[in-house]
């Protein structure tokens, strides 16, 4: 069923208050059609539709009454938002209160500006506040310019180049995308952004996943990402203006191809391709840049063996969004691949050549990731022996190992190196009911 059909079923013959947030359309036709469909759901009075928008033109088209224009925040409200972000709800030191008026003035009564400024000033000392206020921010008259200036400064003040790369990378996703926490960290890891910073002693012994979580926390504290929780899972989202800032930084190395942007590009610096619309021009650009690409997001069209074989430097291959996508056999020749996302495909066949990708860190296949393995059936065949676990140090979640009667002696049991798998929270060990035919042992239980 289409989304419009589900929408209609939910509201059919019901009284409702519908809120449409951050609408951008400037088309009379779309809006008239939408209103007509609403009127057909319920003929009684008392239904309301509230629309918010940042565009005056949109407001004039959609309004059936005079639009209500929101005023600027009061100084006290602006300061409240800013201090909440800057000091995590604590009290701002009295010696910094003397800068209050100037700080509020820079925000111009805009909630996003106050939030971004608070994130920027978070945990900085008085000298840092003064430097930002006196030397960094110019006096801007336009509301959007004011916010963009603060957001750019927030980006510039991030504590490391790696964190800046992580934030900019998020702009490869369309605006309003709710990015999965684990997926985001896996992509950053595949791109090589999550390296240990020897200058930061607290990060020296951390895994790449833990470094990714630390970076996410910094971006949240800086008000550059927003956390959303759904069904016990955490997602992350960028405000449109943060997306614009990040996209401008990624523009030299990233090319987005869809029906609006087209596929013309003369840059020799493009290392990332995001393809939403596949055509002849796209294929030409794809082939011209094949020896430079590190990252490919493809949500429409299919990859063929001859195309894939040219991507010898590819690190990330994201084929999510295309149900009929096939993974060519030649993928096994892309030895630098660290990440493959194939989870939206209905194709259940995965080429055996994937096993040759010795640098692969993450394989997403129908919500199945390489770092989670729900059960393993021990066998005498090569590739299914207990020793295969030895090098899998980053397994996490729960694990069930079956047919342990086939493991011979203490030495065989130790090959699994289970004591090194600190991220497992549940482990089940199973032997066959009838074990008389084998010289079984119970070394795993010791």
Tab-separated table of C-alpha atoms in Angstrom:
chain	number	residue	atom	x	y	z
A	1	UNK	CA	0.000	0.000	0.000
A	2	UNK	CA	1.274	3.496	-0.839
A	3	UNK	CA	2.063	6.016	1.902
A	4	UNK	CA	-0.864	8.189	0.783
A	5	UNK	CA	-3.174	5.167	1.043
A	6	UNK	CA	-2.023	4.415	4.598
A	7	UNK	CA	-2.410	8.101	5.455
A	8	UNK	CA	-5.998	8.098	4.212
A	9	UNK	CA	-6.910	4.911	6.073
A	10	UNK	CA	-5.636	6.326	9.355
A	11	UNK	CA	-7.715	9.517	9.061
A	12	UNK	CA	-10.845	8.148	7.395
A	13	UNK	CA	-13.967	9.571	9.099
A	14	UNK	CA	-11.943	10.754	12.084
A	15	UNK	CA	-11.528	14.211	13.540
A	16	UNK	CA	-7.877	15.196	13.344
A	17	UNK	CA	-5.244	17.858	13.909
A	18	UNK	CA	-2.581	17.446	11.222
A	19	UNK	CA	0.811	19.165	11.682
A	20	UNK	CA	3.110	19.501	8.652
A	21	UNK	CA	6.514	20.703	9.794
A	22	UNK	CA	9.128	22.506	7.665
A	23	UNK	CA	7.227	22.537	4.351
A	24	UNK	CA	9.132	23.856	1.317
A	25	UNK	CA	6.791	23.323	-1.635
A	26	UNK	CA	5.877	26.359	-3.742
A	27	UNK	CA	3.442	24.521	-6.007
A	28	UNK	CA	-0.235	25.525	-5.942
A	29	UNK	CA	-1.136	22.283	-7.729
A	30	UNK	CA	0.413	19.935	-5.161
A	31	UNK	CA	-1.152	21.816	-2.271
A	32	UNK	CA	-4.626	21.987	-3.849
A	33	UNK	CA	-4.539	18.243	-4.564
A	34	UNK	CA	-3.489	17.555	-0.991
A	35	UNK	CA	-6.281	19.710	0.481
A	36	UNK	CA	-8.811	18.042	-1.800
A	37	UNK	CA	-7.758	14.607	-0.545
A	38	UNK	CA	-8.094	15.806	3.070
A	39	UNK	CA	-11.621	17.103	2.492
A	40	UNK	CA	-12.593	13.712	1.098
A	41	UNK	CA	-11.653	11.929	4.310
A	42	UNK	CA	-14.132	13.604	6.621
A	43	UNK	CA	-16.911	15.997	5.696
A	44	UNK	CA	-17.545	17.212	9.244
A	45	UNK	CA	-16.140	20.446	10.637
A	46	UNK	CA	-13.501	20.707	13.327
A	47	UNK	CA	-10.470	19.335	11.468
A	48	UNK	CA	-7.294	21.411	11.407
A	49	UNK	CA	-4.044	21.431	9.491
A	50	UNK	CA	-1.095	23.421	10.891
A	51	UNK	CA	1.870	24.090	8.611
A	52	UNK	CA	5.292	25.454	9.552
A	53	UNK	CA	7.717	26.814	6.969
A	54	UNK	CA	10.788	29.008	6.719
A	55	UNK	CA	9.806	30.342	3.291
A	56	UNK	CA	7.525	33.360	2.939
A	57	UNK	CA	6.468	32.273	-0.566
A	58	UNK	CA	5.352	28.878	0.746
A	59	UNK	CA	3.353	30.531	3.536
A	60	UNK	CA	1.516	32.791	1.085
A	61	UNK	CA	0.564	29.813	-1.098
A	62	UNK	CA	-0.577	27.475	1.675
A	63	UNK	CA	-2.317	29.898	4.011
A	64	UNK	CA	-6.114	29.996	4.287
A	65	UNK	CA	-5.707	32.627	7.029
A	66	UNK	CA	-3.073	35.279	7.588
A	67	UNK	CA	0.209	33.473	8.398
A	68	UNK	CA	1.456	33.792	11.950
A	69	UNK	CA	5.028	35.044	11.812
A	70	UNK	CA	7.126	33.911	14.753
A	71	UNK	CA	9.026	36.662	16.484
A	72	UNK	CA	12.596	36.521	17.720
A	73	UNK	CA	13.419	34.955	21.068
A	74	UNK	CA	13.594	37.213	24.068
A	75	UNK	CA	17.069	37.759	25.501
A	76	UNK	CA	16.237	35.572	28.514
A	77	UNK	CA	14.946	32.686	26.369
A	78	UNK	CA	17.943	32.948	24.068
A	79	UNK	CA	20.332	32.894	27.034
A	80	UNK	CA	18.484	29.911	28.543
A	81	UNK	CA	18.937	27.812	25.386
A	82	UNK	CA	22.547	28.857	25.013
A	83	UNK	CA	23.569	28.134	28.600
A	84	UNK	CA	21.790	24.772	28.572
A	85	UNK	CA	23.946	23.726	25.622
A	86	UNK	CA	27.122	25.436	26.787
A	87	UNK	CA	27.199	24.042	30.294
A	88	UNK	CA	24.940	20.965	30.167
A	89	UNK	CA	22.367	22.574	32.461
A	90	UNK	CA	24.878	23.865	35.008
A	91	UNK	CA	25.462	27.440	36.098
A	92	UNK	CA	27.550	29.717	33.916
A	93	UNK	CA	30.405	31.223	35.991
A	94	UNK	CA	29.681	34.772	37.128
A	95	UNK	CA	32.829	36.124	35.476
A	96	UNK	CA	31.382	35.078	32.114
A	97	UNK	CA	28.064	36.817	32.720
A	98	UNK	CA	29.694	40.093	31.698
A	99	UNK	CA	29.723	38.818	28.107
A	100	UNK	CA	26.038	37.906	28.168
A	101	UNK	CA	24.742	40.877	26.150
A	102	UNK	CA	27.318	40.498	23.417
A	103	UNK	CA	26.764	36.752	23.137
A	104	UNK	CA	22.985	37.179	22.879
A	105	UNK	CA	23.451	39.892	20.268
A	106	UNK	CA	25.432	37.493	18.076
A	107	UNK	CA	22.542	34.998	18.159
A	108	UNK	CA	20.017	37.556	16.933
A	109	UNK	CA	17.106	35.931	18.767
A	110	UNK	CA	17.288	32.777	16.607
A	111	UNK	CA	16.828	29.403	18.400
A	112	UNK	CA	19.171	27.479	16.083
A	113	UNK	CA	21.836	30.163	16.422
A	114	UNK	CA	21.552	30.041	20.232
A	115	UNK	CA	21.783	26.252	20.247
A	116	UNK	CA	24.774	26.212	17.887
A	117	UNK	CA	26.517	28.989	19.824
A	118	UNK	CA	26.008	27.062	23.067
A	119	UNK	CA	27.515	23.946	21.539
A	120	UNK	CA	30.418	26.002	20.223
A	121	UNK	CA	31.174	27.542	23.618
A	122	UNK	CA	30.655	24.309	25.547
A	123	UNK	CA	33.422	23.655	28.059
A	124	UNK	CA	35.553	26.525	26.730
A	125	UNK	CA	37.287	28.875	29.116
A	126	UNK	CA	36.722	32.598	29.332
A	127	UNK	CA	39.620	33.291	26.962
A	128	UNK	CA	38.069	30.981	24.365
A	129	UNK	CA	34.723	32.753	24.615
A	130	UNK	CA	36.357	36.138	24.124
A	131	UNK	CA	38.333	34.928	21.124
A	132	UNK	CA	35.220	33.627	19.398
A	133	UNK	CA	33.199	36.754	20.103
A	134	UNK	CA	35.871	39.299	19.211
A	135	UNK	CA	37.759	37.721	16.335
A	136	UNK	CA	35.649	35.004	14.783
A	137	UNK	CA	32.089	36.228	14.321
A	138	UNK	CA	31.299	39.180	12.127
A	139	UNK	CA	28.225	41.367	12.533
A	140	UNK	CA	25.622	39.948	10.176
A	141	UNK	CA	22.245	41.377	9.321
A	142	UNK	CA	20.515	38.406	7.646
A	143	UNK	CA	19.084	35.698	9.916
A	144	UNK	CA	20.241	32.841	7.682
A	145	UNK	CA	23.706	34.347	7.249
A	146	UNK	CA	24.017	34.725	11.006
A	147	UNK	CA	23.189	31.055	11.637
A	148	UNK	CA	25.419	29.819	8.809
A	149	UNK	CA	28.336	31.819	10.169
A	150	UNK	CA	27.924	30.264	13.619
A	151	UNK	CA	27.564	26.763	12.150
A	152	UNK	CA	30.711	27.181	10.048
A	153	UNK	CA	32.578	28.341	13.108
A	154	UNK	CA	31.230	25.358	15.069
A	155	UNK	CA	32.632	23.100	12.362
A	156	UNK	CA	36.009	24.872	12.359
A	157	UNK	CA	36.270	24.544	16.146
A	158	UNK	CA	35.759	20.768	16.241
A	159	UNK	CA	38.725	19.257	18.110
A	160	UNK	CA	40.245	17.152	15.311
A	161	UNK	CA	40.320	16.828	11.497
A	162	UNK	CA	38.938	13.287	11.835
A	163	UNK	CA	35.762	14.510	13.583
A	164	UNK	CA	35.331	17.160	10.882
A	165	UNK	CA	35.552	14.439	8.220
A	166	UNK	CA	32.953	12.361	10.062
A	167	UNK	CA	30.486	15.255	10.159
A	168	UNK	CA	31.064	16.262	6.535
A	169	UNK	CA	30.564	12.636	5.469
A	170	UNK	CA	26.989	12.718	6.809
A	171	UNK	CA	26.059	15.155	4.023
A	172	UNK	CA	26.308	12.278	1.522
A	173	UNK	CA	22.861	11.249	2.749
A	174	UNK	CA	19.820	13.300	1.635
A	175	UNK	CA	18.443	15.972	3.954
A	176	UNK	CA	16.197	14.689	6.765
A	177	UNK	CA	17.758	11.205	6.621
A	178	UNK	CA	17.708	9.408	9.958
A	179	UNK	CA	21.102	7.704	9.954
A	180	UNK	CA	21.505	4.460	11.877
A	181	UNK	CA	24.064	4.679	14.658
A	182	UNK	CA	25.902	1.428	13.880
A	183	UNK	CA	25.843	2.024	10.133
A	184	UNK	CA	27.330	5.504	10.527
A	185	UNK	CA	30.198	4.237	12.671
A	186	UNK	CA	30.843	1.348	10.264
A	187	UNK	CA	31.078	3.758	7.321
A	188	UNK	CA	33.445	6.089	9.180
A	189	UNK	CA	35.537	3.059	10.076
A	190	UNK	CA	35.675	1.884	6.445
A	191	UNK	CA	36.747	5.352	5.295
A	192	UNK	CA	39.646	5.331	7.765
A	193	UNK	CA	38.367	8.214	9.912
A	194	UNK	CA	38.467	6.325	13.226
A	195	UNK	CA	42.192	6.080	13.874
A	196	UNK	CA	43.679	6.218	17.363
A	197	UNK	CA	44.825	9.714	18.322
A	198	UNK	CA	48.014	9.202	20.328
A	199	UNK	CA	47.693	12.740	21.720
A	200	UNK	CA	44.411	11.782	23.401
A	201	UNK	CA	45.446	9.329	26.125
A	202	UNK	CA	41.861	8.269	26.857
A	203	UNK	CA	41.506	6.911	23.298
A	204	UNK	CA	44.772	4.960	23.014
A	205	UNK	CA	43.360	1.522	23.893
A	206	UNK	CA	39.899	2.033	22.399
A	207	UNK	CA	38.431	0.058	19.500
A	208	UNK	CA	37.382	1.888	16.343
A	209	UNK	CA	33.739	1.446	17.347
A	210	UNK	CA	34.405	3.133	20.682
A	211	UNK	CA	36.215	5.990	18.946
A	212	UNK	CA	33.191	6.387	16.647
A	213	UNK	CA	30.855	6.600	19.648
A	214	UNK	CA	33.122	9.238	21.197
A	215	UNK	CA	33.018	11.290	17.983
A	216	UNK	CA	29.221	11.059	17.888
A	217	UNK	CA	29.042	12.373	21.445
A	218	UNK	CA	31.197	15.383	20.520
A	219	UNK	CA	28.992	16.164	17.500
A	220	UNK	CA	25.879	15.929	19.684
A	221	UNK	CA	27.364	18.238	22.305
A	222	UNK	CA	28.254	20.707	19.558
A	223	UNK	CA	24.595	20.705	18.380
A	224	UNK	CA	25.718	19.635	14.902
A	225	UNK	CA	23.841	16.329	15.072
A	226	UNK	CA	20.515	15.492	16.686
A	227	UNK	CA	19.818	12.118	18.303
A	228	UNK	CA	16.488	10.389	17.656
A	229	UNK	CA	15.396	7.241	19.509
A	230	UNK	CA	12.976	4.805	17.895
A	231	UNK	CA	12.152	1.279	19.000
A	232	UNK	CA	15.188	1.214	21.329
A	233	UNK	CA	17.489	2.170	18.473
A	234	UNK	CA	19.422	5.397	18.062
A	235	UNK	CA	19.451	7.420	14.863
A	236	UNK	CA	21.135	10.700	13.981
A	237	UNK	CA	19.893	13.589	11.906
A	238	UNK	CA	21.337	16.876	10.626
A	239	UNK	CA	19.503	20.173	10.521
A	240	UNK	CA	19.126	21.380	6.928
A	241	UNK	CA	21.547	24.255	7.467
A	242	UNK	CA	24.156	21.979	9.078
A	243	UNK	CA	23.717	19.745	6.031
A	244	UNK	CA	24.366	22.727	3.747
A	245	UNK	CA	27.574	23.607	5.601
A	246	UNK	CA	28.795	20.005	5.523
A	247	UNK	CA	27.888	19.553	1.870
A	248	UNK	CA	29.848	22.646	0.866
A	249	UNK	CA	32.915	21.093	2.513
A	250	UNK	CA	32.410	17.737	0.762
A	251	UNK	CA	31.582	19.283	-2.629
A	252	UNK	CA	35.094	18.974	-4.078
A	253	UNK	CA	35.399	15.253	-3.385
A	254	UNK	CA	31.760	14.119	-3.687
A	255	UNK	CA	29.387	14.064	-6.653
A	256	UNK	CA	25.653	13.494	-6.163
A	257	UNK	CA	23.803	12.359	-9.287
A	258	UNK	CA	20.027	12.532	-9.525
A	259	UNK	CA	17.380	13.906	-11.871
A	260	UNK	CA	18.053	17.466	-10.684
A	261	UNK	CA	21.861	17.608	-10.583
A	262	UNK	CA	22.639	15.734	-13.805
A	263	UNK	CA	25.876	13.865	-14.394
A	264	UNK	CA	28.177	16.505	-15.901
A	265	UNK	CA	31.372	16.895	-13.924
A	266	UNK	CA	34.892	17.846	-14.949
A	267	UNK	CA	36.545	17.536	-11.557
A	268	UNK	CA	39.461	15.151	-11.140
A	269	UNK	CA	39.065	15.233	-7.355
A	270	UNK	CA	35.831	13.230	-7.069
A	271	UNK	CA	36.387	10.209	-4.801
A	272	UNK	CA	32.757	9.633	-3.717
A	273	UNK	CA	29.766	9.036	-5.993
A	274	UNK	CA	26.153	9.075	-4.789
A	275	UNK	CA	23.907	7.872	-7.621
A	276	UNK	CA	20.124	8.173	-7.304
A	277	UNK	CA	19.387	8.280	-11.028
A	278	UNK	CA	21.183	6.020	-13.500
A	279	UNK	CA	21.536	7.047	-17.157
A	280	UNK	CA	24.013	7.123	-20.038
A	281	UNK	CA	25.740	10.234	-18.702
A	282	UNK	CA	26.083	8.546	-15.327
A	283	UNK	CA	27.806	5.532	-16.890
A	284	UNK	CA	30.277	7.797	-18.702
A	285	UNK	CA	31.102	9.701	-15.514
A	286	UNK	CA	31.317	6.432	-13.619
A	287	UNK	CA	33.875	5.028	-16.054
A	288	UNK	CA	35.942	8.238	-16.131
A	289	UNK	CA	36.235	8.297	-12.344
A	290	UNK	CA	36.501	4.536	-11.730
A	291	UNK	CA	40.216	4.582	-10.894
A	292	UNK	CA	39.701	7.373	-8.323
A	293	UNK	CA	36.593	6.220	-6.467
A	294	UNK	CA	36.838	5.232	-2.811
A	295	UNK	CA	33.087	5.337	-2.106
A	296	UNK	CA	30.017	4.420	-4.161
A	297	UNK	CA	26.395	4.817	-3.016
A	298	UNK	CA	24.031	3.352	-5.620
A	299	UNK	CA	20.275	3.377	-4.943
A	300	UNK	CA	19.100	2.905	-8.543
A	301	UNK	CA	20.350	0.734	-11.398
A	302	UNK	CA	22.550	-2.351	-11.406
A	303	UNK	CA	26.280	-2.908	-11.322
A	304	UNK	CA	27.725	-5.311	-13.869
A	305	UNK	CA	30.945	-7.316	-13.701
A	306	UNK	CA	32.795	-5.167	-16.227
A	307	UNK	CA	31.838	-1.972	-14.362
A	308	UNK	CA	32.735	-3.272	-10.926
A	309	UNK	CA	36.125	-4.640	-11.975
A	310	UNK	CA	37.288	-1.092	-12.747
A	311	UNK	CA	36.742	0.092	-9.163
A	312	UNK	CA	40.066	-1.207	-7.880
A	313	UNK	CA	40.447	1.447	-5.155
A	314	UNK	CA	36.908	1.132	-3.736
A	315	UNK	CA	36.580	1.013	0.072
A	316	UNK	CA	32.797	1.452	0.475
A	317	UNK	CA	30.074	-0.116	-1.684
A	318	UNK	CA	26.559	0.845	-0.580
A	319	UNK	CA	23.846	-0.810	-2.665
A	320	UNK	CA	21.000	-0.244	-0.197
A	321	UNK	CA	17.753	1.093	-1.585
A	322	UNK	CA	17.611	-1.178	-4.642
A	323	UNK	CA	15.561	-4.345	-4.096
A	324	UNK	CA	16.547	-6.066	-7.346
A	325	UNK	CA	20.267	-5.423	-7.009
A	326	UNK	CA	22.697	-8.280	-7.676
A	327	UNK	CA	26.241	-8.400	-6.368
A	328	UNK	CA	28.526	-9.393	-9.278
A	329	UNK	CA	31.095	-12.175	-8.874
A	330	UNK	CA	33.888	-9.717	-9.686
A	331	UNK	CA	33.389	-8.089	-6.257
A	332	UNK	CA	35.990	-10.554	-4.978
A	333	UNK	CA	38.688	-8.686	-6.913
A	334	UNK	CA	38.092	-5.434	-5.025
A	335	UNK	CA	40.604	-6.290	-2.324
A	336	UNK	CA	40.430	-2.847	-0.680
A	337	UNK	CA	36.701	-3.129	0.106
A	338	UNK	CA	35.972	-2.649	3.791
A	339	UNK	CA	32.201	-2.130	3.713
A	340	UNK	CA	29.366	-3.661	1.662
A	341	UNK	CA	25.708	-2.770	2.242
A	342	UNK	CA	23.397	-5.169	0.430
A	343	UNK	CA	20.617	-5.286	3.018
A	344	UNK	CA	17.654	-3.998	0.978
A	345	UNK	CA	18.094	-6.508	-1.832
A	346	UNK	CA	15.632	-9.392	-2.102
A	347	UNK	CA	18.342	-11.478	-3.753
A	348	UNK	CA	19.386	-14.207	-1.325
A	349	UNK	CA	22.510	-15.267	-3.223
A	350	UNK	CA	25.876	-13.868	-2.242
A	351	UNK	CA	28.841	-14.758	-4.475
A	352	UNK	CA	31.504	-16.911	-2.823
A	353	UNK	CA	34.114	-14.441	-4.072
A	354	UNK	CA	33.158	-12.218	-1.109
A	355	UNK	CA	35.264	-14.593	0.999
A	356	UNK	CA	38.368	-13.249	-0.784
A	357	UNK	CA	37.847	-9.742	0.603
A	358	UNK	CA	40.368	-9.998	3.423
A	359	UNK	CA	40.046	-6.274	4.323
A	360	UNK	CA	36.246	-6.463	4.696
A	361	UNK	CA	35.064	-5.108	8.056
A	362	UNK	CA	31.283	-4.923	7.577
A	363	UNK	CA	28.840	-6.868	5.426
A	364	UNK	CA	25.195	-5.785	5.710
A	365	UNK	CA	22.935	-8.402	4.181
A	366	UNK	CA	19.246	-8.388	5.092
A	367	UNK	CA	20.048	-6.818	8.465
A	368	UNK	CA	22.890	-9.319	9.004
A	369	UNK	CA	26.255	-7.797	9.836
A	370	UNK	CA	29.624	-9.579	9.705
A	371	UNK	CA	30.359	-8.623	13.289
A	372	UNK	CA	27.332	-10.486	14.602
A	373	UNK	CA	27.149	-14.274	14.241
A	374	UNK	CA	24.137	-15.843	15.936
A	375	UNK	CA	25.331	-19.445	15.669
A	376	UNK	CA	28.234	-21.467	14.323
A	377	UNK	CA	28.035	-25.174	13.485
A	378	UNK	CA	31.377	-26.875	14.023
A	379	UNK	CA	32.407	-29.329	11.308
A	380	UNK	CA	35.528	-31.141	10.169
A	381	UNK	CA	35.371	-29.310	6.834
A	382	UNK	CA	37.861	-26.528	6.133
A	383	UNK	CA	36.299	-23.158	6.946
A	384	UNK	CA	33.969	-24.614	9.589
A	385	UNK	CA	36.465	-25.756	12.198
A	386	UNK	CA	36.568	-24.253	15.668
A	387	UNK	CA	39.867	-22.520	14.905
A	388	UNK	CA	38.045	-20.152	12.519
A	389	UNK	CA	37.025	-18.122	15.589
A	390	UNK	CA	40.583	-17.377	16.612
A	391	UNK	CA	41.031	-14.156	14.631
A	392	UNK	CA	37.450	-12.859	15.056
A	393	UNK	CA	38.217	-10.653	18.050
A	394	UNK	CA	35.459	-8.093	17.431
A	395	UNK	CA	32.447	-10.417	17.487
A	396	UNK	CA	29.679	-8.870	19.563
A	397	UNK	CA	26.208	-9.667	20.828
A	398	UNK	CA	25.220	-13.284	21.365
A	399	UNK	CA	26.838	-16.421	19.972
A	400	UNK	CA	25.820	-20.079	19.939
A	401	UNK	CA	28.388	-22.766	19.054
A	402	UNK	CA	27.002	-26.181	18.098
A	403	UNK	CA	28.495	-29.662	17.574
A	404	UNK	CA	31.256	-29.157	20.120
A	405	UNK	CA	31.674	-32.945	20.345
A	406	UNK	CA	33.794	-32.589	17.194
A	407	UNK	CA	36.422	-30.496	19.001
A	408	UNK	CA	39.367	-32.662	20.053
A	409	UNK	CA	41.111	-31.990	23.337
A	410	UNK	CA	42.067	-28.877	25.259
A	411	UNK	CA	44.334	-27.592	22.491
A	412	UNK	CA	41.474	-27.685	19.984
A	413	UNK	CA	39.182	-25.775	22.344
A	414	UNK	CA	41.777	-23.069	22.945
A	415	UNK	CA	42.009	-22.337	19.205
A	416	UNK	CA	38.670	-20.482	19.445
A	417	UNK	CA	40.239	-17.861	21.781
A	418	UNK	CA	36.846	-17.109	23.325
A	419	UNK	CA	38.452	-15.279	26.246
A	420	UNK	CA	39.547	-12.521	23.822
A	421	UNK	CA	36.004	-11.762	22.627
A	422	UNK	CA	35.136	-9.123	25.215
A	423	UNK	CA	32.114	-7.763	23.290
A	424	UNK	CA	30.034	-10.953	23.577
A	425	UNK	CA	27.288	-10.640	26.194
A	426	UNK	CA	25.805	-14.139	25.765
A	427	UNK	CA	27.498	-17.420	24.854
A	428	UNK	CA	25.767	-20.798	24.401
A	429	UNK	CA	27.802	-24.010	24.023
A	430	UNK	CA	26.020	-27.088	22.650
A	431	UNK	CA	26.964	-30.726	22.241
A	432	UNK	CA	24.916	-33.337	20.342
A	433	UNK	CA	22.570	-35.518	22.401
A	434	UNK	CA	24.200	-38.722	21.195
A	435	UNK	CA	27.950	-38.290	21.558
A	436	UNK	CA	29.035	-41.899	21.865
A	437	UNK	CA	30.445	-42.074	18.335
A	438	UNK	CA	33.076	-39.397	19.026
A	439	UNK	CA	35.753	-38.915	21.625
A	440	UNK	CA	34.088	-35.736	22.819
A	441	UNK	CA	35.488	-33.442	25.439
A	442	UNK	CA	34.155	-30.788	27.787
A	443	UNK	CA	37.061	-28.375	27.593
A	444	UNK	CA	34.759	-25.525	26.515
A	445	UNK	CA	32.860	-25.807	29.766
A	446	UNK	CA	35.960	-25.288	31.875
